Short mmCIF file of C-alpha atoms in Angstrom, two decimals:
data_model
loop_
_atom_site.label_atom_id
_atom_site.label_comp_id
_atom_site.label_asym_id
_atom_site.label_seq_id
_atom_site.Cartn_x
_atom_site.Cartn_y
_atom_site.Cartn_z
CA MET A 1 -18.85 -17.41 23.92
CA ASN A 2 -15.59 -19.14 22.15
CA HIS A 3 -11.99 -17.80 23.55
CA TYR A 4 -8.88 -18.64 22.32
CA TYR A 5 -5.75 -16.23 24.13
CA ASP A 6 -3.04 -15.84 21.32
CA THR A 7 1.14 -15.11 23.43
CA LYS A 8 2.76 -16.45 20.30
CA LEU A 9 2.14 -13.95 17.40
CA VAL A 10 4.44 -10.17 17.42
CA TYR A 11 1.05 -8.34 19.95
CA PRO A 12 -1.43 -10.21 22.51
CA TYR A 13 -5.02 -11.53 20.81
CA ILE A 14 -8.09 -12.29 22.32
CA CYS A 15 -9.91 -14.00 19.69
CA LEU A 16 -13.00 -14.33 20.18
CA SER A 17 -16.35 -15.91 18.45
CA ASP A 18 -20.38 -16.82 19.01
CA ILE A 19 -19.75 -13.73 21.01
CA SER A 20 -22.79 -9.82 20.40
CA GLU A 21 -22.05 -6.73 19.63
CA THR A 22 -23.04 -5.89 23.13
CA GLU A 23 -21.22 -8.92 25.23
CA LEU A 24 -17.91 -7.37 22.91
CA LYS A 25 -18.81 -3.46 24.79
CA GLN A 26 -19.34 -5.62 27.58
CA LEU A 27 -16.28 -7.28 27.44
CA ILE A 28 -13.33 -4.50 26.14
CA SER A 29 -15.52 -2.54 29.20
CA PHE A 30 -14.56 -5.19 32.06
CA LEU A 31 -11.43 -6.27 30.10
CA LYS A 32 -9.72 -2.60 31.32
CA LYS A 33 -12.31 -1.68 34.37
CA SER A 34 -9.09 -4.63 35.65
CA GLY A 35 -6.29 -2.81 33.96
CA PHE A 36 -6.39 -4.97 30.53
CA ASN A 37 -6.34 -2.25 28.05
CA VAL A 38 -7.69 -2.89 24.68
CA ASN A 39 -6.05 -0.78 22.54
CA LYS A 40 -7.24 -2.67 18.60
CA PHE A 41 -10.55 -4.13 17.26
CA TYR A 42 -10.71 -6.69 14.01
CA GLU A 43 -13.07 -8.09 12.39
CA LYS A 44 -13.06 -10.92 10.51
CA PRO A 45 -9.35 -11.54 10.32
CA GLN A 46 -7.58 -12.79 6.76
CA TYR A 47 -6.26 -16.17 8.72
CA PRO A 48 -6.75 -18.57 12.17
CA ALA A 49 -4.98 -18.08 15.55
CA SER A 50 -1.73 -19.93 16.43
CA ASN A 51 -4.30 -22.59 16.74
CA ASN A 52 -5.36 -23.23 13.86
CA ILE A 53 -8.97 -22.02 14.09
CA LYS A 54 -10.86 -18.34 12.30
CA TYR A 55 -12.16 -16.93 14.79
CA ASP A 56 -14.72 -14.06 14.18
CA PHE A 57 -13.41 -11.27 16.41
CA LEU A 58 -9.90 -10.57 17.91
CA LEU A 59 -9.30 -7.76 21.20
CA ARG A 60 -5.31 -6.60 20.86
CA LEU A 61 -3.90 -5.78 24.31
CA ASP A 62 -1.48 -3.19 25.52
CA PHE A 63 1.13 -4.90 26.71
CA SER A 64 2.46 -5.37 30.49
CA ASP A 65 5.64 -3.26 30.53
CA SER A 66 5.35 -1.76 26.94
CA SER A 67 9.43 -1.18 27.63
CA THR A 68 10.20 -4.60 27.83
CA LYS A 69 7.22 -6.31 25.68
CA THR A 70 6.24 -8.34 27.92
CA LYS A 71 2.31 -9.89 27.19
CA PRO A 72 -0.17 -10.16 29.85
CA GLU A 73 0.07 -13.39 31.57
CA LYS A 74 -2.43 -16.24 29.56
CA ASN A 75 -4.26 -17.32 32.92
CA LYS A 76 -4.60 -14.22 34.31
CA ILE A 77 -6.46 -12.88 31.51
CA ASP A 78 -8.03 -16.40 30.57
CA ASP A 79 -9.49 -16.46 34.35
CA LEU A 80 -10.83 -13.15 33.23
CA ILE A 81 -12.59 -14.10 30.03
CA ASN A 82 -13.84 -17.24 32.49
CA GLU A 83 -15.15 -14.57 34.98
CA PHE A 84 -17.11 -12.19 32.28
CA GLN A 85 -19.03 -15.90 30.81
CA ASP A 86 -19.90 -16.14 34.96
CA SER A 87 -21.37 -12.77 35.42
CA GLN A 88 -23.36 -12.68 31.23
CA LYS A 89 -24.72 -15.62 32.41
CA VAL A 90 -26.26 -13.58 35.34
CA ILE A 91 -27.55 -11.27 32.94
CA GLN A 92 -28.94 -13.39 30.66
CA GLU A 93 -31.10 -14.62 33.13
CA LYS A 94 -31.98 -11.01 34.35
CA GLU A 95 -32.93 -10.72 31.03
CA GLN A 96 -35.27 -12.90 30.37
CA ASN A 97 -37.48 -10.99 32.52
CA ASN A 98 -36.44 -7.79 31.11
CA GLU A 99 -36.78 -7.96 27.55
CA GLY A 100 -36.03 -4.52 27.86
CA ILE A 101 -32.52 -3.61 28.97
CA PHE A 102 -30.64 -2.59 26.39
CA GLU A 103 -33.11 -0.90 23.81
CA SER A 104 -30.93 2.33 25.08
CA ASP A 105 -28.42 0.92 23.15
CA LYS A 106 -29.56 -0.10 20.17
CA LYS A 107 -31.38 2.91 19.57
CA TYR A 108 -27.38 3.64 20.19
CA PHE A 109 -26.21 1.46 17.40
CA ASP A 110 -28.63 2.46 15.33
CA GLN A 111 -28.10 5.56 14.82
CA ILE A 112 -24.47 4.72 14.71
CA ARG A 113 -26.43 2.79 11.27
CA LEU A 114 -27.49 5.53 10.01
CA PHE A 115 -25.10 7.86 10.22
CA LEU A 116 -22.33 5.18 8.51
CA ASP A 117 -24.82 4.79 5.42
CA SER A 118 -24.38 8.38 5.37
CA GLU A 119 -21.04 8.11 4.60
CA ARG A 120 -20.94 5.23 2.70
CA ARG A 121 -23.26 7.66 0.49
CA ILE A 122 -20.58 9.71 0.61
CA ILE A 123 -18.09 7.42 -0.50
CA GLU A 124 -20.26 6.36 -3.40
CA LEU A 125 -20.66 9.71 -4.86
CA ASP A 126 -16.02 10.03 -4.19
CA LYS A 127 -16.01 6.24 -6.38
CA GLN A 128 -18.48 7.46 -9.36
CA PHE A 129 -16.39 10.88 -9.74
CA ILE A 130 -13.52 8.59 -10.14
CA LYS A 131 -15.19 6.58 -11.98
CA GLU A 132 -16.12 9.52 -14.59
CA GLN A 133 -12.10 10.53 -14.25
CA LEU A 134 -11.63 6.66 -15.61
CA GLY A 135 -13.57 7.19 -18.45
CA THR A 136 -12.08 10.40 -19.84
CA ILE A 137 -8.56 9.04 -19.36
CA ASN A 138 -9.79 5.90 -21.17
CA GLN A 139 -11.03 8.63 -23.94
CA ILE A 140 -7.42 9.96 -24.08
CA SER A 141 -5.88 6.32 -24.56
CA ASN A 142 -8.91 6.22 -27.31
CA ASN A 143 -7.56 9.47 -29.13
CA LEU A 144 -4.03 8.22 -28.52
CA GLN A 145 -5.07 4.85 -29.93
CA LYS A 146 -6.42 6.81 -33.35
CA GLU A 147 -3.48 9.22 -33.77
CA TYR A 148 -1.59 6.55 -33.46
CA GLU A 149 -3.34 4.50 -36.76
CA ARG A 150 -3.07 8.61 -38.19
CA ILE A 151 0.29 8.83 -37.78
CA PHE A 152 1.47 5.22 -38.66
CA SER A 153 -1.12 5.87 -41.32
CA PHE A 154 1.15 9.24 -43.23
CA ASN A 155 3.56 7.61 -41.88
CA SER A 156 3.08 4.62 -44.85
CA ASN A 157 1.77 7.50 -47.46
CA TYR A 158 5.41 9.11 -46.69
CA ASN A 159 7.54 6.08 -46.95
CA MET A 160 5.61 4.91 -50.40
CA LYS A 161 6.58 8.14 -51.96
CA LEU A 162 10.20 7.98 -50.64
CA ASN A 163 10.54 4.44 -52.44
CA GLU A 164 9.09 5.80 -55.55
CA ASP A 165 11.17 8.85 -55.45
CA ILE A 166 14.28 5.85 -54.44
CA VAL A 167 12.93 3.44 -57.72
CA SER A 168 13.10 6.91 -59.89
CA LEU A 169 16.27 7.39 -59.09
CA ILE A 170 17.62 3.97 -59.41
CA LYS A 171 15.83 3.35 -62.28
CA THR A 172 18.60 6.84 -63.33
CA LYS A 173 20.47 5.27 -66.07
CA SER A 174 23.24 7.95 -64.27
CA ILE A 175 23.16 9.93 -61.13
CA ASP A 176 24.77 13.17 -60.39
CA ASP A 177 26.10 13.48 -57.69
CA LYS A 178 23.08 16.37 -56.90
CA GLN A 179 21.02 13.20 -56.77
CA LEU A 180 22.70 11.24 -54.69
CA MET A 181 22.62 14.42 -52.29
CA ASP A 182 18.75 14.47 -52.56
CA LEU A 183 17.99 10.92 -51.66
CA LYS A 184 20.45 11.28 -48.71
CA ASP A 185 18.61 14.06 -47.08
CA LYS A 186 15.26 12.28 -48.24
CA LEU A 187 15.95 9.55 -46.25
CA SER A 188 17.25 11.29 -43.35
CA GLU A 189 13.86 12.86 -43.71
CA LYS A 190 11.98 10.41 -43.00
CA GLU A 191 14.36 8.86 -40.19
CA ASN A 192 14.04 11.98 -38.46
CA LEU A 193 10.36 12.31 -38.60
CA LEU A 194 9.50 8.85 -38.04
CA ALA A 195 12.38 9.44 -34.80
CA GLN A 196 9.93 12.48 -33.50
CA LYS A 197 6.43 11.30 -34.46
CA GLU A 198 7.82 8.40 -32.01
CA ASN A 199 9.04 10.72 -29.16
CA GLU A 200 5.26 12.49 -29.71
CA LEU A 201 3.54 9.60 -28.80
CA ASN A 202 6.12 8.02 -26.07
CA ILE A 203 5.64 11.80 -23.91
CA LYS A 204 2.02 11.28 -24.95
CA ILE A 205 1.35 7.67 -23.97
CA LYS A 206 3.76 8.38 -20.85
CA GLU A 207 1.42 11.74 -19.67
CA VAL A 208 -1.39 9.43 -19.67
CA GLU A 209 0.32 6.72 -17.39
CA ASN A 210 1.33 8.67 -14.82
CA GLU A 211 -2.45 10.35 -14.55
CA LYS A 212 -4.39 7.03 -14.28
CA GLU A 213 -1.84 5.75 -11.34
CA ARG A 214 -2.32 9.32 -9.71
CA ILE A 215 -6.24 8.79 -9.35
CA GLU A 216 -5.45 5.48 -8.51
CA ASN A 217 -4.09 6.78 -5.95
CA TYR A 218 -6.64 9.49 -5.23
CA LYS A 219 -8.81 6.60 -5.35
CA ALA A 220 -7.08 4.64 -2.61
CA SER A 221 -6.56 7.53 -0.68
CA LEU A 222 -10.29 7.76 -0.02
CA GLU A 223 -11.13 4.17 0.81
CA ASP A 224 -7.80 4.77 4.12
CA GLU A 225 -10.12 8.09 4.74
CA TYR A 226 -13.36 6.04 4.81
CA LYS A 227 -11.54 2.78 6.46
CA SER A 228 -9.78 4.97 8.64
CA MET A 229 -13.14 6.71 9.83
CA ILE A 230 -14.70 3.91 10.39
CA THR A 231 -12.48 2.45 12.81
CA GLN A 232 -12.73 5.74 14.63
CA ILE A 233 -16.34 5.04 14.98
CA ARG A 234 -16.16 1.36 15.47
CA ASN A 235 -14.04 2.19 18.54
CA GLU A 236 -15.46 5.33 20.31
CA LYS A 237 -18.68 2.91 19.84
CA LEU A 238 -17.23 -0.23 21.66
CA GLY A 239 -15.29 2.56 23.40
CA ILE A 240 -11.75 1.42 23.07
CA GLN A 241 -8.57 3.53 23.38
CA THR A 242 -5.53 3.16 22.32
CA ASN A 243 -3.12 4.59 24.82
CA GLU A 244 -0.24 2.29 22.89
CA GLU A 245 2.22 3.70 20.63
CA ASP A 246 1.83 1.25 17.42
CA SER A 247 5.50 0.72 16.48
CA ILE A 248 4.28 -1.41 13.48
CA GLN A 249 2.77 1.11 11.31
CA ASN A 250 5.25 3.77 12.20
CA LEU A 251 7.70 1.58 9.85
CA ARG A 252 9.28 3.92 7.27
CA ILE A 253 10.60 2.00 4.58
CA LEU A 254 12.23 4.19 0.91
CA ILE A 255 11.87 2.38 -1.88
CA PHE A 256 14.69 4.14 -5.19
CA GLY A 257 15.60 2.94 -8.60
CA GLU A 258 14.63 1.25 -11.71
CA SER A 259 11.01 -0.71 -11.43
CA LYS A 260 8.60 -2.70 -13.59
CA ILE A 261 5.63 -2.42 -11.49
CA ARG A 262 4.12 0.87 -10.42
CA SER A 263 4.20 3.20 -6.30
CA ASN A 264 0.42 2.01 -5.95
CA GLU A 265 1.46 -2.05 -6.73
CA ILE A 266 4.27 -2.26 -4.82
CA TYR A 267 2.44 -0.36 -1.41
CA GLU A 268 0.09 -3.80 -2.05
CA ILE A 269 3.18 -6.27 -2.49
CA PHE A 270 3.60 -5.21 0.93
CA ASN A 271 0.40 -4.44 2.81
CA LYS A 272 -0.62 -8.46 1.78
CA GLU A 273 2.59 -9.90 3.56
CA PHE A 274 2.21 -7.46 6.50
CA ILE A 275 -1.72 -8.69 6.86
CA LYS A 276 -0.56 -12.24 6.88
CA GLN A 277 1.50 -11.68 9.97
CA PHE A 278 0.61 -8.88 12.24
CA GLU A 279 -3.63 -8.74 10.85
CA GLU A 280 -3.61 -5.89 9.99
CA GLU A 281 -3.56 -3.22 7.16
CA LEU A 282 0.10 -0.96 6.55
CA ASN A 283 -0.91 2.52 5.96
CA ARG A 284 -0.20 3.86 3.23
CA LYS A 285 2.89 6.08 4.42
CA CYS A 286 5.10 3.96 5.71
CA ILE A 287 5.89 2.85 1.74
CA GLU A 288 7.07 5.56 -0.38
CA VAL A 289 8.20 5.19 -3.08
CA HIS A 290 10.18 7.46 -5.13
CA ASN A 291 12.35 8.25 -9.85
CA THR A 292 11.75 3.85 -10.89
CA GLU A 293 11.89 4.83 -14.26
CA TYR A 294 16.21 4.32 -15.26
CA LYS A 295 16.44 8.21 -16.20
CA LYS A 296 15.68 9.92 -13.84
CA THR A 297 17.75 7.97 -11.16
CA LYS A 298 20.95 11.22 -12.28
CA ASN A 299 19.23 14.33 -10.82
CA SER A 300 16.62 12.50 -8.31
CA ASN A 301 16.70 14.99 -4.49
CA ILE A 302 17.15 10.95 -3.30
CA ILE A 303 20.45 11.64 -0.84
CA ASN A 304 18.79 14.02 0.82
CA LYS A 305 16.25 12.45 1.87
CA ILE A 306 17.70 9.41 3.35
CA LEU A 307 20.10 11.91 4.88
CA LEU A 308 17.22 13.28 6.74
CA ASN A 309 17.35 9.59 8.51
CA ASN A 310 13.83 9.31 8.76
CA TYR A 311 13.68 6.05 7.04
CA ASP A 312 13.89 1.89 8.89
CA TYR A 313 14.65 0.50 5.26
CA ILE A 314 15.73 2.08 1.99
CA ILE A 315 15.36 -0.43 -1.39
CA ILE A 316 17.41 0.39 -3.73
CA GLY A 317 17.28 -0.36 -7.81
CA PRO A 318 19.26 0.21 -10.47
CA HIS A 319 20.53 3.41 -10.96
CA ASP A 320 22.25 6.28 -12.57
CA HIS A 321 25.38 6.39 -11.19
CA SER A 322 26.12 9.77 -11.15
CA ILE A 323 23.01 10.82 -8.82
CA LYS A 324 22.74 14.93 -7.30
CA GLY A 325 25.03 14.58 -3.81
CA LYS A 326 26.53 10.88 -3.80
CA ASN A 327 30.12 9.96 -4.92
CA ALA A 328 29.09 7.76 -8.25
CA LYS A 329 32.44 5.00 -6.52
CA LYS A 330 30.69 4.95 -3.50
CA SER A 331 26.90 2.55 -2.56
CA PHE A 332 25.11 3.50 -0.50
CA LYS A 333 25.73 1.14 2.40
CA THR A 334 28.80 3.53 2.14
CA LEU A 335 27.08 6.24 2.73
CA LYS A 336 25.06 4.01 5.65
CA LYS A 337 28.23 3.18 7.73
CA GLU A 338 29.51 6.85 7.02
CA ARG A 339 26.53 9.06 7.53
CA ASN A 340 25.15 6.78 11.16
CA LEU A 341 22.68 6.15 9.18
CA LYS A 342 20.28 4.10 10.50
CA ALA A 343 18.25 2.30 7.95
CA PHE A 344 18.32 -0.81 6.76
CA ILE A 345 19.46 -0.67 2.91
CA TYR A 346 18.88 -3.93 0.90
CA GLU A 347 20.55 -3.60 -2.93
CA GLN A 348 19.01 -4.99 -6.19
CA LEU A 349 21.11 -3.86 -8.44
CA GLU A 350 20.94 -6.09 -11.69
CA ASP A 351 17.29 -6.55 -13.06
CA PRO A 352 15.31 -3.35 -12.86
CA LEU A 353 12.33 -4.68 -8.30
CA ASN A 354 9.52 -6.86 -9.63
CA PRO A 355 6.65 -8.12 -7.65
CA LYS A 356 9.29 -10.93 -6.97
CA VAL A 357 11.62 -9.41 -5.86
CA ILE A 358 9.55 -6.25 -3.56
CA LYS A 359 6.97 -9.46 -2.10
CA GLU A 360 10.99 -11.06 -0.64
CA LEU A 361 12.74 -7.62 0.78
CA ALA A 362 8.60 -7.39 1.99
CA GLU A 363 9.22 -10.74 4.09
CA ARG A 364 13.15 -10.59 4.73
CA ILE A 365 11.89 -6.69 6.33
CA ILE A 366 9.09 -8.68 8.67
CA LYS A 367 11.71 -11.39 9.74
CA ASN A 368 14.08 -8.68 10.31
CA TRP A 369 11.28 -6.75 12.58
CA ASP A 370 10.64 -9.10 14.57
CA GLU A 371 13.72 -10.64 15.30
CA GLU A 372 14.47 -6.91 16.66
CA PHE A 373 11.37 -7.68 18.89
CA GLU A 374 12.89 -10.08 20.05
CA VAL A 375 15.46 -8.78 21.71
CA ILE A 376 13.33 -6.16 23.00
CA GLN A 377 11.51 -8.34 24.55
#
């Protein structure tokens, strides 16, 4: 078994490789009996530890003092793991004379695997449902394309007829006022019809986009529930108890204003940056995205949400200056000062929010959170 106690990250981690599932369970129990609780477990972390080595597992420990965020001392943890390894050597010697000593554990793990397999089958059924829904949306998209082609064909034929009428009038040797009015009415009719059809098409396209995003969010929520269930079962199996309040997952970030990307894409950008820093996925409830269409910002109820004072960070994109419930002459930062809001506010008002801006803000929020964390330490 290879181990490394990493204290350079925000939380204290024991990094492990070349350790069996049974040994892992025993180590967690051994640490708990010694007064060190493991509150989270990570398998195959994406990034290396502070020593630039990638390990198979990470065990996140409780702080020695949660009020001051003090990490357990390195020499104590190293001594405990060395003691555990020595005890394992004794156990392995006994195992050579009794190969069936862990047979009950093996049966237990097999039962867990059977349970997980059944849950995976349920997830596959959900995925099939989502696939069918996406197929329906694709069919709607195809129908829209046909509708667009039909409208285009109709408009082309109608334009030809109008053009013939116009040419006929122009060729007339003398055009009286009534003919001129007829010509003007036909041109106006043509413009109105085109505008109406274009508006109808845009509404249908938007409905399809909204439905597609709804299904994508539903799919993501199913995956989150599945991961949470697996984590809960795995923690129970390994004897992990989460007693410590997880301040990272209690973050609340509100995003409001015109954006070029959807809410699901915004979450994925934040999630990627948080995995880099904290080696865990960011809960979807941490990110709230509202009114990313400029025209909808005016009648938004965003001010009521902000005044609840539930958010740690608020990202403001371009928006209508006449937002309901807000003085148009005052910025959101002024609102923060006047109402003594706890949130940090970032305003990006020149251009719509885009992937580059969201990534930069995610990095700034992580840096800001780290700095506050270090002050507490």
